[in-house]
mmCIF file of C-alpha atoms in Angstrom:
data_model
loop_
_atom_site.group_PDB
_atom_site.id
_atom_site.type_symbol
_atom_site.label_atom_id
_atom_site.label_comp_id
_atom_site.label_asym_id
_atom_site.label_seq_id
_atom_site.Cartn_x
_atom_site.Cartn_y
_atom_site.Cartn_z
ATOM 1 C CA UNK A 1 118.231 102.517 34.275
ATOM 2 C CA UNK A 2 115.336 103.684 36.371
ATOM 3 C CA UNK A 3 116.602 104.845 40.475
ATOM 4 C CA UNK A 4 115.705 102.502 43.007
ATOM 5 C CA UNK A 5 113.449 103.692 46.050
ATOM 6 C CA UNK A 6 115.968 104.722 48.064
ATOM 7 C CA UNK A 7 117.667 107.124 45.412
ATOM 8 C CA UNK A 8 114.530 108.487 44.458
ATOM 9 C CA UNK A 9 113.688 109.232 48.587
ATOM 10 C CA UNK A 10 116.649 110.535 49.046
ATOM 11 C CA UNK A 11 116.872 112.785 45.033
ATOM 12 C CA UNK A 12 113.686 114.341 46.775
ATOM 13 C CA UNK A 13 115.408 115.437 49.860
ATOM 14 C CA UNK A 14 117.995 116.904 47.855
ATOM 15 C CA UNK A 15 115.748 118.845 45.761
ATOM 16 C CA UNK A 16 113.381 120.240 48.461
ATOM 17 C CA UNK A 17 116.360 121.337 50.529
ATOM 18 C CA UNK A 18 117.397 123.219 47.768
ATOM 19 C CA UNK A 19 113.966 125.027 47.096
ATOM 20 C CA UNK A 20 113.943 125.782 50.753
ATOM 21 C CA UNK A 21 117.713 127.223 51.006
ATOM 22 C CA UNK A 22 118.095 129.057 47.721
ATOM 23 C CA UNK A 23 116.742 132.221 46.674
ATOM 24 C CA UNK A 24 118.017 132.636 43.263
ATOM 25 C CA UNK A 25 118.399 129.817 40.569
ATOM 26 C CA UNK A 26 119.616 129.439 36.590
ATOM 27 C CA UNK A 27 117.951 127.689 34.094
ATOM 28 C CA UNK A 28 120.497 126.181 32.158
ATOM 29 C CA UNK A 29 120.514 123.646 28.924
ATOM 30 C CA UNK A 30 122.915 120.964 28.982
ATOM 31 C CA UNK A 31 122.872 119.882 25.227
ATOM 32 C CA UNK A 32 125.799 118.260 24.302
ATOM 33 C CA UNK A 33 127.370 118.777 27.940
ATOM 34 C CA UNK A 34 129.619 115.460 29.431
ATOM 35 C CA UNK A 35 128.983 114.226 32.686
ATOM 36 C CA UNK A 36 132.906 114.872 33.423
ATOM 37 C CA UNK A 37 132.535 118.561 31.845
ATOM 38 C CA UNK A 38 129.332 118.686 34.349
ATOM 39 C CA UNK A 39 131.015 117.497 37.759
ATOM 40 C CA UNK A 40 134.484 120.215 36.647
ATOM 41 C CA UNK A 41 131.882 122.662 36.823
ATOM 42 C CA UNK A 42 130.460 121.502 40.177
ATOM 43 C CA UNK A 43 133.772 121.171 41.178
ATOM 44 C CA UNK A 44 134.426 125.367 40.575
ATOM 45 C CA UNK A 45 131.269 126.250 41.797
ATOM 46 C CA UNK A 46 131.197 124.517 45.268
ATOM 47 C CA UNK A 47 130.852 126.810 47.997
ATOM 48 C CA UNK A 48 129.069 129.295 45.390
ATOM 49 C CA UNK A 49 125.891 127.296 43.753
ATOM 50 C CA UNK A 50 124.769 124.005 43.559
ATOM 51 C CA UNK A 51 123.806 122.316 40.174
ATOM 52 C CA UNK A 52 120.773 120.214 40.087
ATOM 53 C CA UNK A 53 120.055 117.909 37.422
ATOM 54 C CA UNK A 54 117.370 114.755 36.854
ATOM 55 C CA UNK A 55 114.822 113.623 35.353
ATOM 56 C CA UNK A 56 112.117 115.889 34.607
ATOM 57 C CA UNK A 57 109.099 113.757 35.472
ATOM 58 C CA UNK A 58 110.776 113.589 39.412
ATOM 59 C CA UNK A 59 111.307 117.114 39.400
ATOM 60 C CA UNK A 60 108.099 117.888 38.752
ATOM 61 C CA UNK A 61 106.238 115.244 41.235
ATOM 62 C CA UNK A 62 108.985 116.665 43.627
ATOM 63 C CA UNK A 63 107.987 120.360 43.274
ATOM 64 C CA UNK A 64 104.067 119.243 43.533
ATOM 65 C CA UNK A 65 104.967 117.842 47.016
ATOM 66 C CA UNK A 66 106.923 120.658 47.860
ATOM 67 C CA UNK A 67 104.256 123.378 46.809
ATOM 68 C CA UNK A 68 101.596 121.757 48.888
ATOM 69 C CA UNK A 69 103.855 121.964 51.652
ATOM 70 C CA UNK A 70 104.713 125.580 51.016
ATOM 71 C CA UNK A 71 101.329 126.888 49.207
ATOM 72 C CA UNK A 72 102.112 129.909 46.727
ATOM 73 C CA UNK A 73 106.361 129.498 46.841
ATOM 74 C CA UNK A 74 107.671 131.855 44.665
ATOM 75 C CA UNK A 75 109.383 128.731 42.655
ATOM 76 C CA UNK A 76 106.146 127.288 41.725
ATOM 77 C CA UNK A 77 106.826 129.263 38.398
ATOM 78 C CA UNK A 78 109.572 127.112 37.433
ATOM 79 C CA UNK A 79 107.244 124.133 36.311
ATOM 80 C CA UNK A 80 107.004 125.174 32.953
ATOM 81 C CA UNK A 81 110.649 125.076 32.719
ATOM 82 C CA UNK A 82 110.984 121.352 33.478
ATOM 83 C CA UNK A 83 110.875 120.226 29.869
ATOM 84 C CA UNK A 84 113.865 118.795 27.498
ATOM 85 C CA UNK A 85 117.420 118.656 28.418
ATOM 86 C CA UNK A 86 118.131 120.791 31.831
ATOM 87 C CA UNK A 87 119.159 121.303 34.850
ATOM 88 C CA UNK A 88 118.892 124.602 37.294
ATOM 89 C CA UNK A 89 121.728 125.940 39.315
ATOM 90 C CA UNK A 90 120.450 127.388 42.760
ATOM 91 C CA UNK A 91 122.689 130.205 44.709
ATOM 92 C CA UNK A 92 122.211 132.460 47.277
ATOM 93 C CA UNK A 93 125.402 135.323 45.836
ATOM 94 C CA UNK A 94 125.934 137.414 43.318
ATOM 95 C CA UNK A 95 124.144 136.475 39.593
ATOM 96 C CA UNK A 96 126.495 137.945 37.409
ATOM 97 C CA UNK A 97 129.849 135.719 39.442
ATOM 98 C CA UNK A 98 127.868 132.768 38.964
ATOM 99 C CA UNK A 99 126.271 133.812 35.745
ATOM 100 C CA UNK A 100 130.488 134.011 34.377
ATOM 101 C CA UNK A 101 131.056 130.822 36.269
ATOM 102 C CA UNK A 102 128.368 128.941 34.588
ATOM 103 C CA UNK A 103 129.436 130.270 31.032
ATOM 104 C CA UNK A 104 133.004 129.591 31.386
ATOM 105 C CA UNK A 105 133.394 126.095 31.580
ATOM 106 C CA UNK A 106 133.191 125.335 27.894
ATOM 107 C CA UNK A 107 135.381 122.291 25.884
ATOM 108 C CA UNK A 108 135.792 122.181 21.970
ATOM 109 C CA UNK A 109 133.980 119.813 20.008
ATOM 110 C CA UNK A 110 134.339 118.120 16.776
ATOM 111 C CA UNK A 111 131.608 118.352 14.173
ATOM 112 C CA UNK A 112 129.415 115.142 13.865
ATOM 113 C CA UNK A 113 127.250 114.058 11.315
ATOM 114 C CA UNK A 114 123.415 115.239 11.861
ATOM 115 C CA UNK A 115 124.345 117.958 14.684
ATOM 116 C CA UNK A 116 123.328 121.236 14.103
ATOM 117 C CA UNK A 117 126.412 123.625 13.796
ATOM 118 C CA UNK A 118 125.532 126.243 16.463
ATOM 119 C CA UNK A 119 127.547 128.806 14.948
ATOM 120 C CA UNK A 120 129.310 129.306 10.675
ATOM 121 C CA UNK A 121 131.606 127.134 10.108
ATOM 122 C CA UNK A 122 134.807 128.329 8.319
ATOM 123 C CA UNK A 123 137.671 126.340 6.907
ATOM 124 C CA UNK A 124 140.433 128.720 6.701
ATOM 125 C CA UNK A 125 142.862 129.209 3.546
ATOM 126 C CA UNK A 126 146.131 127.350 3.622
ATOM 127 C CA UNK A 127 147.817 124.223 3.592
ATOM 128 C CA UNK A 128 145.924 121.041 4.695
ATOM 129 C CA UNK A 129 148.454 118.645 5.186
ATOM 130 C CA UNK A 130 146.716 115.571 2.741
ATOM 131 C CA UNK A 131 148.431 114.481 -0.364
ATOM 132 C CA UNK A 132 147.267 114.943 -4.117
ATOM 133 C CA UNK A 133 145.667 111.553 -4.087
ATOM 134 C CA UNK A 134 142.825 113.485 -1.965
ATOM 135 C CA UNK A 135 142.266 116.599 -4.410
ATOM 136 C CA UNK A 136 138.506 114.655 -5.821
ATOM 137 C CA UNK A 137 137.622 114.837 -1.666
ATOM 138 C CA UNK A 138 137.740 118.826 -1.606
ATOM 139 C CA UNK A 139 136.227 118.496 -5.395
ATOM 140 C CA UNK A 140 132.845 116.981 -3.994
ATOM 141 C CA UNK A 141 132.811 119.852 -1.969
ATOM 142 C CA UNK A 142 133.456 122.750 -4.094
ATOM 143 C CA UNK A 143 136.355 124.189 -2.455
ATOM 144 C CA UNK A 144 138.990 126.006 -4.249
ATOM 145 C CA UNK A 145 142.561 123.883 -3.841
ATOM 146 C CA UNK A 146 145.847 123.820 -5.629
ATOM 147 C CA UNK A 147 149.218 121.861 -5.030
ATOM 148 C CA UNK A 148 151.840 123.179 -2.966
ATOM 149 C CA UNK A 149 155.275 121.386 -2.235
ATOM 150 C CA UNK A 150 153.523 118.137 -2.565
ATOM 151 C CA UNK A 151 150.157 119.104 -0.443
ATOM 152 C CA UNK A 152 147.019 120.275 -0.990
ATOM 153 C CA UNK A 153 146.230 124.040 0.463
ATOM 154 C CA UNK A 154 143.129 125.995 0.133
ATOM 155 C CA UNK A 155 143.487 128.615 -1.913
ATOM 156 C CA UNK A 156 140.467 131.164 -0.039
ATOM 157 C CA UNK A 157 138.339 130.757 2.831
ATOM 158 C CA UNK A 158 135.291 128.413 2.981
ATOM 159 C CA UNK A 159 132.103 128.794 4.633
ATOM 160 C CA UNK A 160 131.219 124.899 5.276
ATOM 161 C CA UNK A 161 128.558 124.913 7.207
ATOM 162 C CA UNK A 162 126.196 127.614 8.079
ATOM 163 C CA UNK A 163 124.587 128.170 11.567
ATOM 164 C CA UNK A 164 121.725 126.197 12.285
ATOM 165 C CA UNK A 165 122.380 124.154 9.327
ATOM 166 C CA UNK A 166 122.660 119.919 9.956
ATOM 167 C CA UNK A 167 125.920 119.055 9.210
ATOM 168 C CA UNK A 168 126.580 116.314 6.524
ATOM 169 C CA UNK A 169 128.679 112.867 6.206
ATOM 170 C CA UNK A 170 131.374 114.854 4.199
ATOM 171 C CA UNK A 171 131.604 117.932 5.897
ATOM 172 C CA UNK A 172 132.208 116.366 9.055
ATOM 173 C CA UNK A 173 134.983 113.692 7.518
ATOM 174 C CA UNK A 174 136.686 116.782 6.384
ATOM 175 C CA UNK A 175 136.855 118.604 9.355
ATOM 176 C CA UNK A 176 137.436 115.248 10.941
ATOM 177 C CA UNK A 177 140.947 115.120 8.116
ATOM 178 C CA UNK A 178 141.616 118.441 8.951
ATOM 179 C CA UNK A 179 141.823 118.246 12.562
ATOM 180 C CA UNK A 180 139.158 120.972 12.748
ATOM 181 C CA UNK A 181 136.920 120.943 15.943
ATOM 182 C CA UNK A 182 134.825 123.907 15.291
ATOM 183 C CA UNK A 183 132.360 123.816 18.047
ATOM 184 C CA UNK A 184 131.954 124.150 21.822
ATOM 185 C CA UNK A 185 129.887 123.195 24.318
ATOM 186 C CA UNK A 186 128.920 123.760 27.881
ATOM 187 C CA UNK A 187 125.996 125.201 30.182
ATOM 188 C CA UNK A 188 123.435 127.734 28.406
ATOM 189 C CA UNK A 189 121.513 130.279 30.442
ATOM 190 C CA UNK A 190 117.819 130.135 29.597
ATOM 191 C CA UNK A 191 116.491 131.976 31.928
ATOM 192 C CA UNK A 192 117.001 133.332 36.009
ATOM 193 C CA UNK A 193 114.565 133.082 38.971
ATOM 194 C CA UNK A 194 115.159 136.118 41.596
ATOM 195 C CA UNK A 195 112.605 135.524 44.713
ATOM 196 C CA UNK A 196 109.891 134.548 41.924
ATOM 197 C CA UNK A 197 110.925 137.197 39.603
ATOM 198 C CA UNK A 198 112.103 135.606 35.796
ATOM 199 C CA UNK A 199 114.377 137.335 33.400
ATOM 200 C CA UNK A 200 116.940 136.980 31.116
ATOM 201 C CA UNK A 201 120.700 137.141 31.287
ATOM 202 C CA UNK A 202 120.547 140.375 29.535
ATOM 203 C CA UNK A 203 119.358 142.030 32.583
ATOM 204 C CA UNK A 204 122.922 141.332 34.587
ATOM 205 C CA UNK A 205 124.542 143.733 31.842
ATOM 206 C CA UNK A 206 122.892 146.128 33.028
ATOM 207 C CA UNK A 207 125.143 148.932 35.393
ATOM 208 C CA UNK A 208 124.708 151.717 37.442
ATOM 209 C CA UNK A 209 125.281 154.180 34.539
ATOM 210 C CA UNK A 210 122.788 152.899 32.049
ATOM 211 C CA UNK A 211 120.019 153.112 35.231
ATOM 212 C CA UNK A 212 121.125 156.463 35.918
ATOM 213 C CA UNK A 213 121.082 157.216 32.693
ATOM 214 C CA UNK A 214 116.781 155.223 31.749
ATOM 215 C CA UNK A 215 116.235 157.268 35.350
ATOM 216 C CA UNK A 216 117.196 160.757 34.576
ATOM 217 C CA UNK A 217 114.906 160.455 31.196
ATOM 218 C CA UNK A 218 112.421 159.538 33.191
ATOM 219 C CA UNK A 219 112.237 162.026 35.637
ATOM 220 C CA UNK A 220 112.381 164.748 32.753
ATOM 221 C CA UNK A 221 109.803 162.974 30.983
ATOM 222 C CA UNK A 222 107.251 163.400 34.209
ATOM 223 C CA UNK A 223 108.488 166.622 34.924
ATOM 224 C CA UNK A 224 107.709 167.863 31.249
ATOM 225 C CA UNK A 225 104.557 166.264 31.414
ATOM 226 C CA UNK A 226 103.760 167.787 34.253
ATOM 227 C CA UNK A 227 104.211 171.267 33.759
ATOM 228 C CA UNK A 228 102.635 170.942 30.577
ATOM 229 C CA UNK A 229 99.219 169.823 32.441
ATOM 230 C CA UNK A 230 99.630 172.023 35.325
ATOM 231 C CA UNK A 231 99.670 169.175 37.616
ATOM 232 C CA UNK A 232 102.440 169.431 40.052
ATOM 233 C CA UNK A 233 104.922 166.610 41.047
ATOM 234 C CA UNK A 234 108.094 166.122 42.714
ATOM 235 C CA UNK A 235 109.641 165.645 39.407
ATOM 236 C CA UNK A 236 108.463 169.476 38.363
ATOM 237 C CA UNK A 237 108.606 171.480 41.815
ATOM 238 C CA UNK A 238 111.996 172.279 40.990
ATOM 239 C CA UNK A 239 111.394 173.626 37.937
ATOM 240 C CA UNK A 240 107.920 175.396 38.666
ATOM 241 C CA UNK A 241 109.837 176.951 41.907
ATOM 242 C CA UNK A 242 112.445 177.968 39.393
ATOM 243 C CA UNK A 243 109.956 179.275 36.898
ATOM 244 C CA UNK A 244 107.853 181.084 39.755
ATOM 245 C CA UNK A 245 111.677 183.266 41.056
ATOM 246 C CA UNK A 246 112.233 184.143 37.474
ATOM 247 C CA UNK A 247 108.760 185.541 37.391
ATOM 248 C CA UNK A 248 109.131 187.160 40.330
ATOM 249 C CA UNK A 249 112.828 189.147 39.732
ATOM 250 C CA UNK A 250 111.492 190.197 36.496
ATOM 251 C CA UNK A 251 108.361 192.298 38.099
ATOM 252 C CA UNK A 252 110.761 193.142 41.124
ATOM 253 C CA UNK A 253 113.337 194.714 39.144
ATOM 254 C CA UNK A 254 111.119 197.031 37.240
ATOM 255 C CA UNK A 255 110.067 198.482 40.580
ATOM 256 C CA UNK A 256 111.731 200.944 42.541
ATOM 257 C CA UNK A 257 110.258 201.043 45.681
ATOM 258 C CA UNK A 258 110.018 196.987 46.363
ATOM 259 C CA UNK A 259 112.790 194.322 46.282
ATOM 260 C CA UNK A 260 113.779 191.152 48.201
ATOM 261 C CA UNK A 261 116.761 189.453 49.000
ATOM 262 C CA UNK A 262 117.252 187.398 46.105
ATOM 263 C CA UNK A 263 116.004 190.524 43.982
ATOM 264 C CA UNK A 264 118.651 192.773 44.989
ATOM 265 C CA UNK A 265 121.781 191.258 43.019
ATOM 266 C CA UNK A 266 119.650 191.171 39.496
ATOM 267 C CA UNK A 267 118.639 194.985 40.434
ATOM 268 C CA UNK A 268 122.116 196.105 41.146
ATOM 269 C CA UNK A 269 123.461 194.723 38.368
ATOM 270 C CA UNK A 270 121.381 196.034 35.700
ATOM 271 C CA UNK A 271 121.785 199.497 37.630
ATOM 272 C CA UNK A 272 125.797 199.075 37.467
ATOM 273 C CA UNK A 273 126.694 196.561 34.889
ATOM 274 C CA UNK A 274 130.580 198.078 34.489
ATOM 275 C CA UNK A 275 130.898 197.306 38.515
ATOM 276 C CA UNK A 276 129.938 193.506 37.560
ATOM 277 C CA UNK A 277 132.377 193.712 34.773
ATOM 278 C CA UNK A 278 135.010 194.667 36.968
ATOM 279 C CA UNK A 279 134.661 192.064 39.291
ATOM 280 C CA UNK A 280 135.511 189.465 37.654
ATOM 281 C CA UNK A 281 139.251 190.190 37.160
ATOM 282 C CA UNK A 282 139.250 191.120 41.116
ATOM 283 C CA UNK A 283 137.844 187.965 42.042
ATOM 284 C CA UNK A 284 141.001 186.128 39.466
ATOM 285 C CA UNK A 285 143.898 188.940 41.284
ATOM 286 C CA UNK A 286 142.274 187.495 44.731
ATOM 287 C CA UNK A 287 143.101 183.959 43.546
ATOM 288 C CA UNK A 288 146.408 184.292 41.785
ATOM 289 C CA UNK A 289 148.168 186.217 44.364
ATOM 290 C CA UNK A 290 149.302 189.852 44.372
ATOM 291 C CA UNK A 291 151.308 189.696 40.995
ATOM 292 C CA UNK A 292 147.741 189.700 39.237
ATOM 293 C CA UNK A 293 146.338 192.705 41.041
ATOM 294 C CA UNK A 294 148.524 195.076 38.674
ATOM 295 C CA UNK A 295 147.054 193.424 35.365
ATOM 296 C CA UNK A 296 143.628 194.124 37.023
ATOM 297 C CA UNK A 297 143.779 197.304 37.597
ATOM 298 C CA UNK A 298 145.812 197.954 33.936
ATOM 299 C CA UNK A 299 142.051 196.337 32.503
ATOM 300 C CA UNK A 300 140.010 199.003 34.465
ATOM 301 C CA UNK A 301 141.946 201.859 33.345
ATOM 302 C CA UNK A 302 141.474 200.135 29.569
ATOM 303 C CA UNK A 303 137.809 199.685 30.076
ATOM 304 C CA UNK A 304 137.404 203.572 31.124
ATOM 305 C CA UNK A 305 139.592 204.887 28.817
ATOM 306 C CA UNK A 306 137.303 202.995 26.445
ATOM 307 C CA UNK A 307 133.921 204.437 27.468
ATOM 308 C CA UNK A 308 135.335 208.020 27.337
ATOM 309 C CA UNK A 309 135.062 209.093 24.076
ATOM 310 C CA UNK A 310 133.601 205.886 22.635
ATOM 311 C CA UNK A 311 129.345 204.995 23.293
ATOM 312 C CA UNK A 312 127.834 204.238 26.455
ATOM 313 C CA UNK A 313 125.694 201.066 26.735
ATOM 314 C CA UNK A 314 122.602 203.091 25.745
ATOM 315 C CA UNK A 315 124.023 204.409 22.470
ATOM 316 C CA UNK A 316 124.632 207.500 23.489
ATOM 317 C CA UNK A 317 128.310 209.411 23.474
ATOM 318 C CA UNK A 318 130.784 208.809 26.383
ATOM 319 C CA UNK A 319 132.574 212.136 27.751
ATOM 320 C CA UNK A 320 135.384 212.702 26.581
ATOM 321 C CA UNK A 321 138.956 213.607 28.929
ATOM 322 C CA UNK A 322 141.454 214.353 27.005
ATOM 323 C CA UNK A 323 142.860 213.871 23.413
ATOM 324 C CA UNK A 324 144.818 210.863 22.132
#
């Protein structure tokens, strides 16, 4: 039945006050969706998003009049989507809340004849609860039965229908017999509008982590490049100032009458390596109180009895202080 006038005035209203309120929106498909599954939805969603659905023809005369009010809106990309059997949920909140909101609303569904079966169908192995009388019925359809305390079971699992696959008179009387309602519908996501921008749900899956993670290889990608070119970035400063100090100890410490700062620890430690050594177990007495200091000073009297009498870092023969 075609909307009167004053339906169509005020459909038009509804629309453009959307368009002029909400930022984001969902394209969804509402194949197989009830009018009373619709309004529960509306019903969850109220004071989140707003579901609009009509006929496509109005919603696109209705966006024309709205675009020449508002030249270059970023929803005048959301024509093309005004074909078959949708609707578009506008909201101004989070996607992903309304994105779960949107999917979760789904109701079972029996099979009928000529649908296409949106996902494998799959009678499961056991008892079916129809007498003997009925074993030709499974016959026609090739699945494996025997008798069992006056009933027929299924001996092994049955793939009835595959996905995408029409679904035929008998399959859907036996799933009908069997009390089997194998699908479900409700709102699908086609697509998302963002301030103009379109992409797919897949996008709301993505978290901090994973764009951490795509950022991080990026920057070393740049930064590789860019050292391999010579052509300095923010990405390789670091490592070209980090190159350029390496560069720079490693002339300093092979002079003896120049140094710097940040020089002087690499020169005293190739000068001294056994004070380095020793350090470390002073720095672990300093933290574990003064119980450790006697172990510390047990490992320096083991290191120098050590280097006496064995070979000095330069291969030659330590001095020797006494026997053993």
């Amino acid at each position: 039945m075609p909307l009167s006038k004053d339906k169509k005035i005020s459909y038009a209203e509804k629309m453009k006050y959307m368009l002029n309120t909400y930022t984001k929106m969902f394209v969804v498909q509402v194949d197989n969706v009830g009018s009373q599954q619709l309004n529960q939805t509306r019903k969850e969603m109220r004071g989140t998003a707003e579901i609009l659905m009509g006929k496509n023809t109005l919603m696109r005369k209705v966006l024309k009049d709205f675009l020449i009010d508002n030249p270059g809106h970023f929803y005048e990309n959301i024509e093309p989507k005004m074909a078959g059997n949708v609707g578009f949920v506008f909201t101004n909140t989070d996607l992903p809340k309304v994105r779960d909101m949107i999917l979760a609303n789904r109701v079972p569904a029996p099979a009928r004849v000529n649908s296409i079966a949106p996902v494998d169908v799959v009678i499961p192995a056991g008892p079916t609860g129809c007498d003997p009388g009925q074993t030709n019925f499974f016959q026609v359809l090739q699945i494996p039965t025997k008798i069992v305390k006056g009933q027929i079971e299924i001996t092994n699992p049955v793939n009835l229908v595959k996905q995408g696959v029409k679904v035929g008179p008998s399959e859907a009387a036996l799933l009908t017999k069997l009390n089997i309602r194998p699908f479900s519908y409700g709102l699908g996501i086609d697509c998302i509008f963002d301030n103009g921008s379109q992409f797919s749900t897949a996008v709301l899956d993505i978290d901090d982590n994973q764009l951490i993670s795509k950022f991080s290889f990026a920057c070393g990608a740049v930064a590789a490049l860019s050292l391999e070119i010579g052509y300095p970035t923010q990405a390789s400063m670091p490592h070209s100032i980090g190159n350029a100090f390496r560069a720079l100890v490693a002339i300093t410490v092979n002079l003896e009458e120049y140094s710097f700062e940040k020089a002087d620890s690499y020169k005293a430690f190739l000068a001294n390596p056994s004070a380095f050594a020793g350090a470390a177990p002073a720095a672990a007495a300093a933290g574990g109180g003064a119980a450790a200091a006697p172990a510390a000073a047990v490992v320096e009297e083991e290191e120098a009895d050590a280097l006496d009498g064995g070979m000095d870092m330069f291969g030659g023969g330590g001095a020797k202080t006494g026997d053993y």
